[in-house]
Amino acid sequence: MIRFVAIAYLATLARGFAPVSLQGKGFVSQVTTTAPLSVTTLYPSLASSLAVVSSGEKSSIDQSTKIYGPESKETPKVLGGVKIGLRKLVVITGASSGLGLACAETLAKTGKYFVVMACRDVEKGKRVAKERGMPDGSYTVMKLELASLQSVRDFVANLKAFKSARPLTHLICNAAVYKPTDPEPAWTDDGFEMSMGVNHFGHFLLVNLLLDDMSRAKGARVCIVGSITGNTNTVGGGLVYPQANLGNLAGFEKGATKPVAMADGKPFFGAKAYKDSKVCNMMTVSELHRRYHEDTGIVFSSMYPGCIAETALFREKRPWFRKLFPVFMKYVTGGYVGEQEAGERLAQVIDDPQCNKSGVYWSWNGGAQTVGRWAPDGKPRGAGGSGGEIFENQQSDAVRDTETAKKMWALSKKAVGLTNKEMYKNGKLEEDL
C-alpha cells in the first residue's frame, strides 16, 4: 500500500513519466524520447508569436515563419552505394541524441549496418557521432524536419539519390516531441499541433513514401517506437493523468489543423497530445502489418524501451525531483533503464532473428504493466526496467481497436496529402481495405 501511494504521488508530479521516445534535439527536438524542450528554445523565431498566444491577445501563430524553408533544404548526397557496400541500410529518425543516438551507435559498431542519421540539426548529428566513437564510414547524417511534410518528401528524395538502386533495409521511427507544460499549442509548418504533427503525421508520411522501396529489400523491418503512456493497461498509461484517448477522432475529421489541436477535437492538453500521438504510432504499426506485411514481407513492429529517467525530459523540474526520480524508478517501480541499454533494446528489434515477427509490440522485463517485484539485489523486477528478456507484450484495448485504427489511417492519409500514386503499388491494396 505504501508503495502504491508513493507511486501515485510521484507519478502525478511526473505527469506521464518518461515517454522514452522523444527525439534527440535532432529535430523539433527530434527528441529521441528524451527531451521536452520548449518550442521557443528550439525555434527562437516563434517566441514572439507564442508570447502573443500566451497573453491571450491573439490565437494565431504567424505561419509566415516557417520551420523548414528553401534555405533549409539540403543538397542531395550521391554515390552512397559505394559507402554502404554490402551492409544493411538503416534510417533512424531523431538520431542526434538520447535513444536514437544510442541505437545508431549500437548498430553502426556491429559492422553490419550503414546508418543514416535523420536529424533536424545535421551539424549536431555529425558532432555527436564522432563524440560517441561511431566508426568512420559507418554512417551519414541527413536533414529531416518532421514538423514539415515538405522536408519529409525532400528527405525521401535525397535518400533515394544517396543510395541509388540499393533498397532501404530498415526504418526506425524514433523521433518525437513532448511538451506537457505548454499552455497553448505550437504548430508545424502544415498547421498540425506540434506533438501530433511530428510524432505521428511526419512519420506516417515517411513510412508510406518508403514502403515501395523497402519491399525490394530482403528481411526489411520497420519499427515505430511506442510508449507505455499510450497504453492504459500500464502503470504509466493508466495511473498517470491524463490518459490517452482519441475519442471518435473528431479533431482528425476536421483536418487536424489549426485551430484544432487535439485528435478528439477537445481543448489542447500538452501531456495528452503526446500520449495520443503514441496511440496513433502504435495503431499505424498495426495497420501497416494488416495492410502490407503479407504482400511486402516487411516486418512491422513497435516497442517500449523502458523509462530513461535521467534525461533532459525533466530539465524543467525542480532539482530535488531530478535527483529523486531516477532513484524512485530504480528502487520503487523498477521501470528504470539506462540510455545505452534502451538503445541496445531498440537495435535488437531490428537486428535479432527472434524479432522477425510482424505486428508485435516488444517489451522487456515485465513491460511496465505492474510495479516491480522484490528481487534479492534490492532492485524491483518486472516493470519494464533494466535487465530481463524481450517478449511480445499486449497493448491496451484502445490501441487494438481495429475500427478506430482504420479511421485513423484514412484520416491521416488525407491530412498529409498522401496520394495513391505515392503509395506501395500505387495504392492498389488500399482499394481492398
XYZ file of C-alpha atoms in Angstrom, residues 25-395:
371
model
C 17.265 17.589 -30.243
C 17.854 16.366 -33.711
C 14.674 17.876 -34.874
C 11.913 19.802 -33.408
C 13.826 18.470 -30.792
C 13.587 15.427 -32.719
C 13.917 14.182 -29.370
C 14.695 10.602 -29.234
C 12.284 10.215 -26.452
C 14.197 12.320 -24.211
C 13.778 15.991 -24.308
C 10.772 18.137 -23.602
C 12.434 21.272 -24.848
C 10.121 24.224 -25.107
C 9.252 25.221 -28.631
C 10.657 28.689 -28.075
C 14.006 27.149 -27.136
C 14.061 25.064 -30.282
C 12.682 27.810 -32.508
C 13.527 31.276 -31.194
C 11.812 32.800 -34.220
C 8.468 31.564 -32.867
C 8.945 33.112 -29.441
C 7.116 36.343 -30.200
C 4.194 34.520 -31.769
C 3.864 32.146 -28.823
C 4.062 35.087 -26.445
C 1.065 36.628 -28.157
C -0.871 33.387 -27.801
C 0.058 33.053 -24.135
C -1.083 36.592 -23.392
C -4.465 35.821 -24.879
C -4.296 38.782 -27.248
C -4.476 36.628 -30.339
C -4.953 32.946 -31.008
C -2.964 32.636 -34.202
C 0.705 31.909 -34.796
C 2.450 33.572 -37.714
C 2.758 30.781 -40.245
C 4.907 33.001 -42.447
C 7.749 31.976 -40.137
C 8.472 28.517 -41.432
C 10.434 25.925 -39.517
C 11.639 24.481 -42.817
C 12.112 26.821 -45.772
C 14.065 26.901 -49.041
C 17.210 27.869 -47.143
C 16.864 24.716 -45.024
C 16.885 22.336 -47.964
C 19.890 20.045 -48.082
C 21.919 19.364 -51.200
C 21.485 15.673 -52.051
C 24.394 13.374 -51.291
C 25.288 10.960 -54.085
C 27.285 7.782 -54.667
C 26.264 6.341 -51.330
C 26.208 2.829 -52.737
C 29.993 2.666 -52.552
C 29.971 3.703 -48.896
C 27.184 1.315 -47.965
C 28.874 -1.675 -49.561
C 27.329 -4.996 -48.574
C 25.966 -3.739 -45.271
C 22.286 -3.354 -44.470
C 20.985 0.200 -44.794
C 19.024 1.591 -41.820
C 17.417 5.008 -41.299
C 16.900 6.258 -37.727
C 14.907 9.431 -37.050
C 15.885 11.575 -34.086
C 19.353 10.071 -34.086
C 21.287 13.047 -32.728
C 20.646 12.348 -29.037
C 19.095 10.031 -26.477
C 17.535 6.757 -27.554
C 18.055 7.314 -31.281
C 21.744 8.108 -30.901
C 22.331 5.115 -28.618
C 20.622 2.866 -31.171
C 22.598 4.369 -34.067
C 25.847 3.815 -32.200
C 24.931 0.218 -31.352
C 24.046 -0.720 -34.937
C 26.994 1.126 -36.504
C 29.513 -0.611 -34.244
C 28.301 -4.077 -35.244
C 29.836 -3.537 -38.674
C 26.705 -4.988 -40.291
C 24.841 -1.736 -40.835
C 25.280 1.576 -42.594
C 23.279 4.096 -40.579
C 21.508 7.140 -41.974
C 21.029 9.501 -39.026
C 17.921 11.506 -39.952
C 18.162 14.705 -37.895
C 16.908 18.242 -37.788
C 20.367 19.568 -36.904
C 22.846 17.974 -39.294
C 25.943 19.564 -37.771
C 24.980 18.375 -34.315
C 24.428 14.880 -35.682
C 27.929 14.835 -37.153
C 29.451 16.098 -33.922
C 27.774 13.625 -31.571
C 28.508 10.700 -33.890
C 32.214 11.474 -33.614
C 31.971 12.032 -29.870
C 30.356 8.601 -29.441
C 33.084 6.953 -31.481
C 30.903 5.753 -34.339
C 33.318 4.273 -36.916
C 34.164 6.430 -39.929
C 32.296 5.191 -42.965
C 29.558 3.566 -40.889
C 27.073 6.412 -41.088
C 25.941 9.631 -42.735
C 23.783 12.441 -41.362
C 20.874 13.744 -43.432
C 18.408 16.575 -42.895
C 14.904 15.636 -41.744
C 12.472 18.077 -40.145
C 9.366 16.107 -39.240
C 7.486 19.324 -38.479
C 7.362 19.879 -42.246
C 5.793 17.480 -44.738
C 7.884 19.119 -47.441
C 11.034 18.227 -45.512
C 9.836 14.622 -45.257
C 9.400 14.479 -49.025
C 12.784 16.158 -49.578
C 14.441 13.652 -47.234
C 12.973 10.706 -49.125
C 14.182 12.171 -52.431
C 17.663 12.788 -51.002
C 17.825 9.305 -49.500
C 16.969 7.731 -52.839
C 19.594 9.849 -54.574
C 22.184 8.794 -51.994
C 21.554 5.064 -52.034
C 20.785 4.849 -55.748
C 19.307 1.451 -56.699
C 20.079 -0.053 -53.291
C 16.805 -0.605 -51.336
C 16.390 0.569 -47.771
C 16.530 -2.409 -45.417
C 15.333 -0.970 -42.103
C 13.481 2.126 -40.866
C 13.325 3.176 -37.206
C 10.824 5.943 -36.420
C 12.064 7.149 -33.056
C 11.999 10.954 -33.019
C 9.300 12.730 -31.029
C 8.235 15.946 -29.346
C 6.904 16.122 -25.792
C 5.510 19.415 -24.417
C 3.463 18.609 -21.298
C 3.722 22.057 -19.696
C 2.942 24.283 -22.682
C -0.354 26.127 -22.026
C -1.015 26.714 -25.708
C -0.302 24.560 -28.758
C 2.545 25.189 -31.163
C 2.041 24.344 -34.833
C 4.009 22.631 -37.555
C 4.551 24.201 -40.961
C 1.445 22.385 -42.161
C -0.734 23.563 -39.288
C -0.739 20.405 -37.166
C -0.353 20.572 -33.395
C 3.371 20.010 -32.888
C 3.313 16.735 -30.935
C 0.862 15.021 -33.273
C 2.431 16.595 -36.339
C 5.968 15.438 -35.584
C 5.349 12.182 -33.742
C 2.562 10.818 -35.924
C 1.869 12.678 -39.176
C 5.520 13.168 -40.134
C 6.344 9.503 -39.543
C 3.105 8.330 -41.169
C 4.089 10.070 -44.393
C 7.720 8.946 -44.155
C 6.874 5.251 -43.806
C 4.372 5.289 -46.641
C 6.761 7.050 -49.020
C 9.430 4.398 -48.355
C 7.314 1.229 -48.415
C 7.625 0.575 -52.132
C 11.412 0.868 -51.950
C 11.677 -1.292 -48.815
C 9.558 -4.023 -50.390
C 12.557 -4.790 -52.636
C 14.857 -5.461 -49.679
C 15.385 -8.891 -48.134
C 14.404 -9.079 -44.460
C 13.162 -5.491 -44.272
C 11.868 -4.200 -40.929
C 10.063 -1.057 -39.769
C 9.912 -0.165 -36.075
C 7.937 2.780 -34.696
C 8.796 3.484 -31.065
C 5.758 3.265 -28.803
C 5.273 4.192 -25.173
C 3.589 2.911 -22.047
C 1.972 6.342 -21.756
C -0.204 5.488 -24.752
C -1.311 2.163 -23.251
C -3.891 2.448 -20.483
C -3.158 -1.128 -19.352
C 0.171 0.020 -17.853
C 1.122 1.893 -14.692
C 2.344 4.911 -16.660
C -0.572 4.965 -19.075
C -3.434 4.011 -16.772
C -2.412 5.524 -13.439
C -0.890 8.802 -14.591
C -3.348 11.517 -15.629
C -4.313 12.309 -18.374
C -4.990 9.051 -20.183
C -4.617 8.726 -23.928
C -7.968 8.825 -25.704
C -8.602 9.500 -29.397
C -12.363 9.593 -28.868
C -14.112 9.401 -32.207
C -11.271 11.314 -33.891
C -13.388 14.449 -34.213
C -10.235 16.562 -34.475
C -8.883 14.442 -37.320
C -12.245 14.661 -39.076
C -11.870 18.445 -39.046
C -8.468 18.123 -40.728
C -6.345 18.130 -37.546
C -5.059 21.579 -38.434
C -5.081 24.913 -36.648
C -7.108 25.798 -34.632
C -7.878 22.096 -33.989
C -5.176 20.939 -31.580
C -6.325 17.538 -30.326
C -7.237 14.282 -32.051
C -10.533 14.143 -30.192
C -11.337 17.760 -31.044
C -11.194 18.897 -27.403
C -9.130 21.786 -25.945
C -5.350 21.490 -26.016
C -3.671 19.460 -23.274
C 0.055 19.039 -23.901
C 0.619 15.819 -21.953
C -2.390 14.151 -23.581
C -1.341 15.321 -27.061
C 1.879 13.329 -26.681
C 0.067 10.248 -25.409
C -2.500 10.421 -28.216
C 0.309 10.632 -30.767
C 1.836 7.459 -29.332
C -1.509 5.684 -29.684
C -1.502 6.733 -33.335
C 2.070 5.449 -33.707
C 1.152 2.020 -32.385
C -2.071 1.901 -34.402
C -0.062 2.775 -37.516
C 2.111 -0.282 -36.926
C -0.982 -2.478 -36.608
C -2.425 -1.088 -39.831
C 0.865 -1.413 -41.702
C 1.002 -5.045 -40.648
C -2.612 -5.712 -41.597
C -2.380 -3.965 -44.954
C 1.128 -4.676 -46.188
C 3.013 -7.419 -44.356
C 1.698 -10.323 -46.396
C 2.323 -8.628 -49.733
C 5.674 -6.949 -48.976
C 7.225 -9.305 -46.445
C 8.231 -6.274 -44.380
C 8.192 -6.867 -40.617
C 6.339 -4.069 -38.820
C 6.692 -3.677 -35.061
C 6.579 -1.289 -32.139
C 8.415 -1.364 -28.822
C 8.768 0.245 -25.405
C 12.433 0.528 -24.324
C 11.865 1.319 -20.630
C 11.888 4.536 -18.620
C 15.013 6.580 -19.291
C 14.674 8.663 -16.126
C 17.992 10.539 -16.330
C 17.263 12.635 -19.382
C 16.607 16.218 -20.397
C 12.941 15.282 -20.272
C 12.788 16.603 -16.727
C 15.031 19.640 -17.078
C 12.151 21.948 -16.113
C 11.540 20.083 -12.851
C 12.988 21.237 -9.543
C 16.457 19.909 -8.602
C 15.063 17.628 -5.875
C 12.759 15.943 -8.375
C 15.519 15.418 -10.947
C 17.616 13.825 -8.229
C 14.861 11.676 -6.723
C 13.024 10.473 -9.819
C 15.761 8.131 -11.160
C 16.082 6.602 -7.680
C 12.309 6.212 -7.492
C 12.196 4.482 -10.885
C 15.085 2.182 -9.955
C 14.072 1.104 -6.478
C 10.307 1.641 -6.210
C 8.709 0.998 -9.608
C 11.596 -0.905 -11.199
C 10.949 0.833 -14.521
C 14.359 2.494 -14.892
C 16.627 1.733 -17.834
C 19.821 3.494 -18.861
C 20.066 5.262 -22.200
C 22.630 2.853 -23.620
C 20.638 -0.234 -22.674
C 17.487 1.327 -24.131
C 19.370 1.944 -27.382
C 20.519 -1.661 -27.437
C 16.929 -2.781 -26.993
C 15.779 -0.708 -29.960
C 18.647 -2.095 -32.036
C 17.650 -5.627 -31.000
C 14.195 -5.209 -32.562
C 15.921 -4.534 -35.882
C 18.810 -6.988 -35.602
C 17.702 -10.020 -33.562
C 16.401 -13.016 -35.593
C 13.779 -13.705 -32.915
C 12.217 -10.304 -33.659
C 11.384 -11.343 -37.214
C 7.662 -11.447 -36.432
C 5.371 -8.720 -37.722
C 2.645 -6.907 -35.834
C 4.331 -7.231 -32.429
C 4.724 -4.737 -29.588
C 8.056 -5.669 -27.955
C 8.913 -5.098 -24.310
C 11.398 -6.301 -21.687
C 11.273 -7.272 -18.053
C 7.527 -7.182 -17.487
C 6.527 -4.385 -19.841
C 5.534 -1.892 -17.110
C 2.065 -3.350 -16.645
C 2.720 -3.654 -12.904
C 5.150 -2.142 -10.426
C 8.300 -4.135 -9.904
C 8.505 -7.178 -7.659
C 11.162 -7.577 -4.997
C 14.453 -9.203 -6.026
C 17.440 -10.318 -3.917
C 19.621 -7.463 -5.189
C 17.091 -4.915 -3.899
C 16.077 -3.735 -7.373
C 12.450 -4.452 -8.344
C 11.950 -6.641 -11.393
C 9.114 -6.965 -13.885
C 8.218 -3.310 -14.554
C 9.943 -2.859 -17.916
C 13.185 -1.616 -16.417
C 16.781 -2.760 -16.817
C 17.501 -6.407 -17.474
C 15.124 -9.172 -18.396
C 14.389 -10.830 -21.707
C 12.495 -9.474 -24.683
C 8.903 -10.659 -25.070
C 5.712 -9.969 -27.031
C 3.712 -7.533 -24.937
C -0.018 -6.836 -25.146
C -1.286 -3.376 -25.951
